[in-house]
Amino acid sequence: MDITFMVALVIALALFFDFTNGFHDTANAMATPIATGAIKPKTAVALAAVLNLVGAFLSTEVAKTISGGLIREGSDGIHITPDIIFAGLMGAVLWNMITWLKGLPSSSSHALFGGLIGAAVVGIGFHSINFETVLQKVILPAVFAPLIAGLVAYICTRLAYALTSRHDPETGDKLTQKRGGFRTGQIFTSSLVALAHGTNDAQKTMGIITLVLIAAGTQEPGSGPQFWVIAACAFAIAIGTYAGGWRIIRTMGSGLTEVKPAQGFSAETSTASAILASSHLGFALSTTQVASGSVIGSGLGRKGTSVRWGTAGKIALGWLFTLPASAIVGALTALLVGIGVVGVIIAAVVGTAAVLFMFVASRKSHVGHHNAVEVEEAHHAVRFRKKKKNQKTSKNEDAQR
């Protein structure tokens, strides 16, 4: 197959992956402020889209990890080809679509890494994988980042409630707590998460496109992403973010724990700090895992709130299977494309059909901005009914007087 056409096909698929990454990970930044009513749903996803776009231009360290560290290439004679990168991307895209359909906040990053590793192992061999980089910049952050983020969110939540607790100085009775400021603060912290997400996740697609350009011989090994690559990836992830990803927003916003403003503020602060630090160090972090860990930590930090461990368990299983599942799809696709032009066409047709099938299936139980935050809307409805009841009681008392 003509190398130019194959490169164009890979770039197109990479940008579609970037789009799925955007709507898959919108929940990382905006699920908690939507759940607490800090930001209206449509406004939240629009704000996240803009900040993802800006964040994508702020760093390229993670892109360099993907393009020059994960797969060995260059002087030792091991060269990844556009065909293998195409196979790896197919594994990542299909896993993203499956988990989105199920409403599971899995890692787009690990789906990408798994797909690439599976395809490279089949297409080249185990020796093509830089396992030291995989361990240091993928596996270890995947294990420790959610735990650290969860611990920080737990501590922040405990502090938030302790510092804002109000008691009558004479009787010691608990007074009405005034924590509305945290809801306002969530606008800032969720925006910071969206900005941080752009500095980390958009870089991964930049790294993939840079890798295929190096593989095709149109860019020097070891060089960073070109400006047009940065711009294209920034816009792709921004458009995907604006698409919403409401199924995962529902899971993150109310599926793990009931989120109050102080909890949301703490979770978002912890998430943003972890992502920004990892972007600076070049770690290809899973922002989804960090955000999920922060939400669970904030739930444990507030007295009287229970974490829905059943949902957390399903998410953990998704994390566990992401790398191997996407690696299997990437490996099978690599076997197909190894046949030649016919194999590439079959892989492209089957992959497109699978994506369309999942999209059609999602319409049977549509989740959008109108029903992604049912819990919060129900909460407001209860408050409204109580208010009306109190007003009616007051009127009756006045009439009796």
GROMACS .gro file of C-alpha atoms in nm:
model
  401
    1MET     CA    1   0.000   0.000   0.000
    2ASP     CA    2   0.119   0.354  -0.080
    3ILE     CA    3   0.302   0.491   0.227
    4THR     CA    4   0.147   0.838   0.188
    5PHE     CA    5  -0.207   0.696   0.192
    6MET     CA    6  -0.125   0.481   0.497
    7VAL     CA    7   0.018   0.779   0.685
    8ALA     CA    8  -0.294   0.982   0.603
    9LEU     CA    9  -0.516   0.694   0.723
   10VAL     CA   10  -0.323   0.670   1.051
   11ILE     CA   11  -0.340   1.045   1.108
   12ALA     CA   12  -0.717   1.041   1.049
   13LEU     CA   13  -0.764   0.750   1.292
   14ALA     CA   14  -0.535   0.919   1.548
   15LEU     CA   15  -0.745   1.236   1.537
   16PHE     CA   16  -1.061   1.028   1.580
   17PHE     CA   17  -0.900   0.864   1.883
   18ASP     CA   18  -0.824   1.214   2.013
   19PHE     CA   19  -1.192   1.301   1.964
   20THR     CA   20  -1.302   0.992   2.161
   21ASN     CA   21  -1.047   1.079   2.429
   22GLY     CA   22  -1.213   1.420   2.459
   23PHE     CA   23  -1.570   1.301   2.513
   24HIS     CA   24  -1.450   1.003   2.717
   25ASP     CA   25  -1.263   1.225   2.963
   26THR     CA   26  -1.492   1.530   2.989
   27ALA     CA   27  -1.617   1.376   3.314
   28ASN     CA   28  -1.272   1.407   3.472
   29ALA     CA   29  -1.308   1.783   3.493
   30MET     CA   30  -1.679   1.852   3.486
   31ALA     CA   31  -1.869   1.563   3.647
   32THR     CA   32  -1.843   1.691   4.004
   33PRO     CA   33  -1.930   2.060   3.939
   34ILE     CA   34  -2.227   1.948   3.728
   35ALA     CA   35  -2.339   1.712   4.005
   36THR     CA   36  -2.323   1.985   4.271
   37GLY     CA   37  -2.490   2.246   4.052
   38ALA     CA   38  -2.180   2.469   4.039
   39ILE     CA   39  -2.196   2.488   3.657
   40LYS     CA   40  -2.478   2.413   3.417
   41PRO     CA   41  -2.410   2.103   3.204
   42LYS     CA   42  -2.381   2.269   2.863
   43THR     CA   43  -2.172   2.555   3.002
   44ALA     CA   44  -1.943   2.304   3.174
   45VAL     CA   45  -1.859   2.105   2.861
   46ALA     CA   46  -1.807   2.425   2.658
   47LEU     CA   47  -1.567   2.559   2.922
   48ALA     CA   48  -1.384   2.225   2.934
   49ALA     CA   49  -1.350   2.224   2.555
   50VAL     CA   50  -1.191   2.569   2.547
   51LEU     CA   51  -0.948   2.490   2.830
   52ASN     CA   52  -0.852   2.154   2.677
   53LEU     CA   53  -0.770   2.345   2.359
   54VAL     CA   54  -0.550   2.593   2.548
   55GLY     CA   55  -0.384   2.324   2.759
   56ALA     CA   56  -0.279   2.127   2.451
   57PHE     CA   57  -0.044   2.409   2.352
   58LEU     CA   58   0.129   2.436   2.692
   59SER     CA   59   0.345   2.120   2.696
   60THR     CA   60   0.490   1.851   2.470
   61GLU     CA   61   0.680   1.640   2.725
   62VAL     CA   62   0.424   1.358   2.721
   63ALA     CA   63   0.421   1.361   2.340
   64LYS     CA   64   0.797   1.301   2.342
   65THR     CA   65   0.748   1.003   2.576
   66ILE     CA   66   0.506   0.847   2.326
   67SER     CA   67   0.699   0.924   2.009
   68GLY     CA   68   1.048   0.843   2.132
   69GLY     CA   69   1.025   0.626   2.443
   70LEU     CA   70   0.754   0.363   2.431
   71ILE     CA   71   0.856   0.187   2.107
   72ARG     CA   72   1.224   0.144   2.022
   73GLU     CA   73   1.311   0.303   1.692
   74GLY     CA   74   1.614   0.441   1.517
   75SER     CA   75   1.980   0.339   1.525
   76ASP     CA   76   1.927  -0.022   1.648
   77GLY     CA   77   1.739  -0.104   1.329
   78ILE     CA   78   1.398  -0.163   1.487
   79HIS     CA   79   1.144   0.049   1.305
   80ILE     CA   80   0.773   0.069   1.373
   81THR     CA   81   0.561   0.109   1.059
   82PRO     CA   82   0.243   0.309   0.991
   83ASP     CA   83   0.059  -0.024   0.954
   84ILE     CA   84   0.145  -0.124   1.312
   85ILE     CA   85   0.051   0.218   1.447
   86PHE     CA   86  -0.283   0.188   1.263
   87ALA     CA   87  -0.341  -0.150   1.432
   88GLY     CA   88  -0.258  -0.009   1.775
   89LEU     CA   89  -0.493   0.285   1.729
   90MET     CA   90  -0.774   0.052   1.629
   91GLY     CA   91  -0.740  -0.130   1.960
   92ALA     CA   92  -0.751   0.198   2.151
   93VAL     CA   93  -1.051   0.340   1.964
   94LEU     CA   94  -1.264   0.027   2.000
   95TRP     CA   95  -1.191  -0.004   2.373
   96ASN     CA   96  -1.277   0.365   2.423
   97MET     CA   97  -1.610   0.315   2.249
   98ILE     CA   98  -1.695   0.001   2.448
   99THR     CA   99  -1.625   0.163   2.785
  100TRP     CA  100  -1.811   0.480   2.683
  101LEU     CA  101  -2.116   0.273   2.590
  102LYS     CA  102  -2.103   0.107   2.934
  103GLY     CA  103  -2.046   0.440   3.110
  104LEU     CA  104  -1.716   0.323   3.257
  105PRO     CA  105  -1.446   0.587   3.312
  106SER     CA  106  -1.158   0.375   3.184
  107SER     CA  107  -0.821   0.506   3.073
  108SER     CA  108  -0.789   0.628   2.714
  109SER     CA  109  -0.415   0.647   2.776
  110HIS     CA  110  -0.380   0.283   2.872
  111ALA     CA  111  -0.604   0.182   2.581
  112LEU     CA  112  -0.358   0.357   2.350
  113PHE     CA  113  -0.052   0.203   2.515
  114GLY     CA  114  -0.208  -0.143   2.516
  115GLY     CA  115  -0.307  -0.122   2.150
  116LEU     CA  116   0.042  -0.009   2.047
  117ILE     CA  117   0.219  -0.272   2.255
  118GLY     CA  118  -0.002  -0.554   2.121
  119ALA     CA  119   0.043  -0.443   1.762
  120ALA     CA  120   0.420  -0.394   1.798
  121VAL     CA  121   0.472  -0.734   1.962
  122VAL     CA  122   0.289  -0.911   1.674
  123GLY     CA  123   0.432  -0.693   1.399
  124ILE     CA  124   0.792  -0.668   1.518
  125GLY     CA  125   0.851  -0.869   1.836
  126PHE     CA  126   0.886  -0.825   2.211
  127HIS     CA  127   1.226  -0.662   2.164
  128SER     CA  128   1.055  -0.359   2.004
  129ILE     CA  129   0.897  -0.253   2.335
  130ASN     CA  130   1.094  -0.033   2.574
  131PHE     CA  131   0.969  -0.203   2.891
  132GLU     CA  132   1.173   0.026   3.115
  133THR     CA  133   0.977   0.326   2.986
  134VAL     CA  134   0.650   0.133   3.014
  135LEU     CA  135   0.727   0.051   3.378
  136GLN     CA  136   0.854   0.395   3.481
  137LYS     CA  137   0.616   0.621   3.293
  138VAL     CA  138   0.302   0.408   3.251
  139ILE     CA  139   0.268   0.122   3.504
  140LEU     CA  140   0.404   0.288   3.819
  141PRO     CA  141   0.204   0.612   3.769
  142ALA     CA  142  -0.107   0.398   3.705
  143VAL     CA  143  -0.062   0.229   4.043
  144PHE     CA  144   0.043   0.521   4.260
  145ALA     CA  145  -0.124   0.827   4.105
  146PRO     CA  146  -0.488   0.730   4.191
  147LEU     CA  147  -0.383   0.629   4.545
  148ILE     CA  148  -0.195   0.952   4.605
  149ALA     CA  149  -0.473   1.163   4.451
  150GLY     CA  150  -0.732   0.981   4.661
  151LEU     CA  151  -0.533   1.037   4.981
  152VAL     CA  152  -0.485   1.407   4.904
  153ALA     CA  153  -0.857   1.445   4.825
  154TYR     CA  154  -0.945   1.267   5.151
  155ILE     CA  155  -0.723   1.500   5.356
  156CYS     CA  156  -0.850   1.811   5.173
  157THR     CA  157  -1.212   1.708   5.230
  158ARG     CA  158  -1.154   1.648   5.601
  159LEU     CA  159  -0.983   1.985   5.631
  160ALA     CA  160  -1.257   2.162   5.436
  161TYR     CA  161  -1.530   2.033   5.664
  162ALA     CA  162  -1.326   2.085   5.982
  163LEU     CA  163  -1.234   2.446   5.900
  164THR     CA  164  -1.588   2.545   5.801
  165SER     CA  165  -1.770   2.368   6.085
  166ARG     CA  166  -1.984   2.611   6.292
  167HIS     CA  167  -2.107   2.562   6.650
  168ASP     CA  168  -2.292   2.782   6.897
  169PRO     CA  169  -2.025   2.925   7.132
  170GLU     CA  170  -2.254   2.896   7.435
  171THR     CA  171  -2.433   2.563   7.390
  172GLY     CA  172  -2.191   2.393   7.154
  173ASP     CA  173  -2.482   2.296   6.929
  174LYS     CA  174  -2.409   2.254   6.561
  175LEU     CA  175  -2.520   2.551   6.352
  176THR     CA  176  -2.622   2.564   5.988
  177GLN     CA  177  -2.307   2.520   5.785
  178LYS     CA  178  -2.226   2.780   5.520
  179ARG     CA  179  -2.020   2.614   5.249
  180GLY     CA  180  -2.163   2.780   4.939
  181GLY     CA  181  -1.821   2.927   4.865
  182PHE     CA  182  -1.694   2.584   4.766
  183ARG     CA  183  -1.953   2.569   4.488
  184THR     CA  184  -1.813   2.894   4.347
  185GLY     CA  185  -1.459   2.765   4.396
  186GLN     CA  186  -1.543   2.459   4.188
  187ILE     CA  187  -1.566   2.678   3.880
  188PHE     CA  188  -1.196   2.755   3.920
  189THR     CA  189  -1.080   2.405   4.024
  190SER     CA  190  -1.274   2.222   3.751
  191SER     CA  191  -1.135   2.467   3.496
  192LEU     CA  192  -0.786   2.387   3.621
  193VAL     CA  193  -0.853   2.014   3.574
  194ALA     CA  194  -0.970   2.075   3.216
  195LEU     CA  195  -0.657   2.280   3.145
  196ALA     CA  196  -0.439   2.009   3.300
  197HIS     CA  197  -0.616   1.741   3.095
  198GLY     CA  198  -0.522   1.926   2.777
  199THR     CA  199  -0.156   1.937   2.883
  200ASN     CA  200  -0.149   1.559   2.927
  201ASP     CA  201  -0.402   1.372   2.713
  202ALA     CA  202  -0.381   1.574   2.392
  203GLN     CA  203  -0.006   1.510   2.396
  204LYS     CA  204  -0.059   1.137   2.348
  205THR     CA  205  -0.213   1.178   2.004
  206MET     CA  206   0.056   1.431   1.914
  207GLY     CA  207   0.310   1.165   2.004
  208ILE     CA  208   0.136   0.903   1.788
  209ILE     CA  209   0.122   1.129   1.481
  210THR     CA  210   0.485   1.228   1.535
  211LEU     CA  211   0.574   0.859   1.562
  212VAL     CA  212   0.406   0.776   1.230
  213LEU     CA  213   0.582   1.068   1.061
  214ILE     CA  214   0.915   0.939   1.193
  215ALA     CA  215   0.825   0.586   1.081
  216ALA     CA  216   0.745   0.717   0.732
  217GLY     CA  217   1.079   0.898   0.715
  218THR     CA  218   0.930   1.248   0.693
  219GLN     CA  219   1.058   1.358   1.035
  220GLU     CA  220   1.384   1.311   1.222
  221PRO     CA  221   1.391   1.051   1.506
  222GLY     CA  222   1.391   1.212   1.850
  223SER     CA  223   1.225   1.535   1.734
  224GLY     CA  224   0.908   1.673   1.893
  225PRO     CA  225   0.564   1.734   1.737
  226GLN     CA  226   0.530   1.993   1.462
  227PHE     CA  227   0.300   2.292   1.512
  228TRP     CA  228   0.030   2.165   1.274
  229VAL     CA  229   0.022   1.838   1.471
  230ILE     CA  230  -0.020   2.027   1.800
  231ALA     CA  231  -0.298   2.241   1.653
  232ALA     CA  232  -0.486   1.950   1.493
  233CYS     CA  233  -0.476   1.743   1.814
  234ALA     CA  234  -0.578   2.041   2.027
  235PHE     CA  235  -0.889   2.104   1.817
  236ALA     CA  236  -0.979   1.733   1.794
  237ILE     CA  237  -0.976   1.684   2.171
  238ALA     CA  238  -1.161   2.014   2.223
  239ILE     CA  239  -1.440   1.913   1.983
  240GLY     CA  240  -1.462   1.572   2.149
  241THR     CA  241  -1.484   1.736   2.491
  242TYR     CA  242  -1.770   1.958   2.373
  243ALA     CA  243  -1.954   1.645   2.255
  244GLY     CA  244  -2.007   1.572   2.624
  245GLY     CA  245  -1.954   1.210   2.716
  246TRP     CA  246  -2.265   1.225   2.934
  247ARG     CA  247  -2.268   0.854   3.020
  248ILE     CA  248  -1.937   0.878   3.203
  249ILE     CA  249  -2.033   1.213   3.355
  250ARG     CA  250  -2.328   1.034   3.517
  251THR     CA  251  -2.099   0.765   3.663
  252MET     CA  252  -1.837   1.010   3.792
  253GLY     CA  253  -2.088   1.268   3.914
  254SER     CA  254  -2.319   1.045   4.114
  255GLY     CA  255  -2.234   0.680   4.050
  256LEU     CA  256  -1.937   0.660   4.288
  257THR     CA  257  -2.059   0.874   4.576
  258GLU     CA  258  -2.293   1.163   4.651
  259VAL     CA  259  -2.082   1.470   4.582
  260LYS     CA  260  -2.120   1.794   4.777
  261PRO     CA  261  -1.943   2.123   4.685
  262ALA     CA  262  -1.665   2.087   4.946
  263GLN     CA  263  -1.595   1.733   4.823
  264GLY     CA  264  -1.597   1.839   4.459
  265PHE     CA  265  -1.359   2.127   4.532
  266SER     CA  266  -1.119   1.892   4.712
  267ALA     CA  267  -1.136   1.622   4.443
  268GLU     CA  268  -1.074   1.867   4.161
  269THR     CA  269  -0.782   2.033   4.341
  270SER     CA  270  -0.618   1.694   4.396
  271THR     CA  271  -0.680   1.583   4.035
  272ALA     CA  272  -0.540   1.901   3.880
  273SER     CA  273  -0.227   1.892   4.097
  274ALA     CA  274  -0.149   1.531   4.004
  275ILE     CA  275  -0.206   1.581   3.630
  276LEU     CA  276  -0.002   1.903   3.606
  277ALA     CA  277   0.289   1.745   3.795
  278SER     CA  278   0.286   1.438   3.568
  279SER     CA  279   0.272   1.652   3.252
  280HIS     CA  280   0.579   1.845   3.371
  281LEU     CA  281   0.767   1.518   3.433
  282GLY     CA  282   0.657   1.361   3.104
  283PHE     CA  283   0.449   1.087   3.267
  284ALA     CA  284   0.169   0.961   3.038
  285LEU     CA  285  -0.075   0.957   3.327
  286SER     CA  286  -0.430   0.823   3.318
  287THR     CA  287  -0.632   1.133   3.405
  288THR     CA  288  -0.940   0.911   3.443
  289GLN     CA  289  -0.778   0.702   3.715
  290VAL     CA  290  -0.661   1.012   3.899
  291ALA     CA  291  -1.005   1.172   3.884
  292SER     CA  292  -1.178   0.853   3.999
  293GLY     CA  293  -0.934   0.812   4.287
  294SER     CA  294  -0.994   1.173   4.392
  295VAL     CA  295  -1.373   1.132   4.388
  296ILE     CA  296  -1.351   0.817   4.603
  297GLY     CA  297  -1.109   0.987   4.842
  298SER     CA  298  -1.340   1.285   4.882
  299GLY     CA  299  -1.632   1.050   4.947
  300LEU     CA  300  -1.440   0.876   5.225
  301GLY     CA  301  -1.342   1.214   5.369
  302ARG     CA  302  -1.698   1.333   5.434
  303LYS     CA  303  -1.881   1.185   5.732
  304GLY     CA  304  -2.214   1.030   5.650
  305THR     CA  305  -2.127   0.969   5.285
  306SER     CA  306  -2.089   0.618   5.150
  307VAL     CA  307  -1.882   0.514   4.852
  308ARG     CA  308  -2.064   0.285   4.609
  309TRP     CA  309  -1.801   0.014   4.609
  310GLY     CA  310  -1.992  -0.195   4.355
  311THR     CA  311  -1.950   0.080   4.094
  312ALA     CA  312  -1.591   0.139   4.206
  313GLY     CA  313  -1.523  -0.233   4.158
  314LYS     CA  314  -1.658  -0.226   3.802
  315ILE     CA  315  -1.436   0.073   3.724
  316ALA     CA  316  -1.134  -0.105   3.875
  317LEU     CA  317  -1.203  -0.409   3.657
  318GLY     CA  318  -1.217  -0.178   3.357
  319TRP     CA  319  -0.875  -0.042   3.453
  320LEU     CA  320  -0.738  -0.394   3.495
  321PHE     CA  321  -0.858  -0.513   3.155
  322THR     CA  322  -0.782  -0.196   2.955
  323LEU     CA  323  -0.418  -0.273   2.871
  324PRO     CA  324  -0.463  -0.644   2.784
  325ALA     CA  325  -0.798  -0.600   2.604
  326SER     CA  326  -0.674  -0.317   2.380
  327ALA     CA  327  -0.347  -0.509   2.329
  328ILE     CA  328  -0.542  -0.812   2.203
  329VAL     CA  329  -0.742  -0.600   1.958
  330GLY     CA  330  -0.421  -0.426   1.846
  331ALA     CA  331  -0.250  -0.762   1.798
  332LEU     CA  332  -0.540  -0.910   1.597
  333THR     CA  333  -0.551  -0.598   1.380
  334ALA     CA  334  -0.175  -0.624   1.326
  335LEU     CA  335  -0.222  -0.980   1.203
  336LEU     CA  336  -0.483  -0.856   0.956
  337VAL     CA  337  -0.282  -0.563   0.823
  338GLY     CA  338   0.015  -0.797   0.788
  339ILE     CA  339  -0.170  -0.961   0.498
  340GLY     CA  340  -0.140  -0.644   0.294
  341VAL     CA  341  -0.386  -0.404   0.135
  342VAL     CA  342  -0.679  -0.645   0.176
  343GLY     CA  343  -0.607  -0.680   0.547
  344VAL     CA  344  -0.597  -0.304   0.600
  345ILE     CA  345  -0.930  -0.264   0.419
  346ILE     CA  346  -1.091  -0.541   0.625
  347ALA     CA  347  -0.961  -0.391   0.949
  348ALA     CA  348  -1.086  -0.044   0.854
  349VAL     CA  349  -1.432  -0.171   0.751
  350VAL     CA  350  -1.477  -0.392   1.059
  351GLY     CA  351  -1.357  -0.115   1.291
  352THR     CA  352  -1.590   0.142   1.134
  353ALA     CA  353  -1.884  -0.099   1.153
  354ALA     CA  354  -1.813  -0.168   1.521
  355VAL     CA  355  -1.802   0.204   1.604
  356LEU     CA  356  -2.130   0.267   1.420
  357PHE     CA  357  -2.295  -0.031   1.591
  358MET     CA  358  -2.200   0.101   1.936
  359PHE     CA  359  -2.321   0.450   1.849
  360VAL     CA  360  -2.659   0.314   1.733
  361ALA     CA  361  -2.681   0.097   2.048
  362SER     CA  362  -2.621   0.405   2.263
  363ARG     CA  363  -2.931   0.575   2.117
  364LYS     CA  364  -3.156   0.309   2.271
  365SER     CA  365  -3.080   0.444   2.618
  366HIS     CA  366  -2.986   0.801   2.542
  367VAL     CA  367  -2.796   0.997   2.807
  368GLY     CA  368  -2.755   1.371   2.753
  369HIS     CA  369  -2.729   1.697   2.942
  370HIS     CA  370  -3.098   1.667   3.033
  371ASN     CA  371  -3.065   1.342   3.228
  372ALA     CA  372  -2.696   1.298   3.315
  373VAL     CA  373  -2.750   1.470   3.652
  374GLU     CA  374  -3.077   1.313   3.761
  375VAL     CA  375  -2.966   1.285   4.122
  376GLU     CA  376  -2.894   1.654   4.152
  377GLU     CA  377  -3.215   1.750   3.977
  378ALA     CA  378  -3.410   1.525   4.212
  379HIS     CA  379  -3.238   1.691   4.505
  380HIS     CA  380  -3.352   2.034   4.387
  381ALA     CA  381  -3.701   1.901   4.327
  382VAL     CA  382  -3.722   1.774   4.687
  383ARG     CA  383  -3.603   2.108   4.818
  384PHE     CA  384  -3.862   2.286   4.603
  385ARG     CA  385  -4.143   2.063   4.733
  386LYS     CA  386  -4.034   2.121   5.094
  387LYS     CA  387  -4.026   2.495   5.036
  388LYS     CA  388  -4.377   2.490   4.889
  389LYS     CA  389  -4.499   2.278   5.182
  390ASN     CA  390  -4.349   2.518   5.436
  391GLN     CA  391  -4.506   2.816   5.259
  392LYS     CA  392  -4.845   2.642   5.262
  393THR     CA  393  -4.813   2.560   5.635
  394SER     CA  394  -4.719   2.920   5.710
  395LYS     CA  395  -5.023   3.049   5.524
  396ASN     CA  396  -5.252   2.811   5.714
  397GLU     CA  397  -5.110   2.929   6.048
  398ASP     CA  398  -5.160   3.293   5.946
  399ALA     CA  399  -5.521   3.220   5.847
  400GLN     CA  400  -5.586   3.052   6.185
  401ARG     CA  401  -5.453   3.353   6.368
   0.00000   0.00000   0.00000
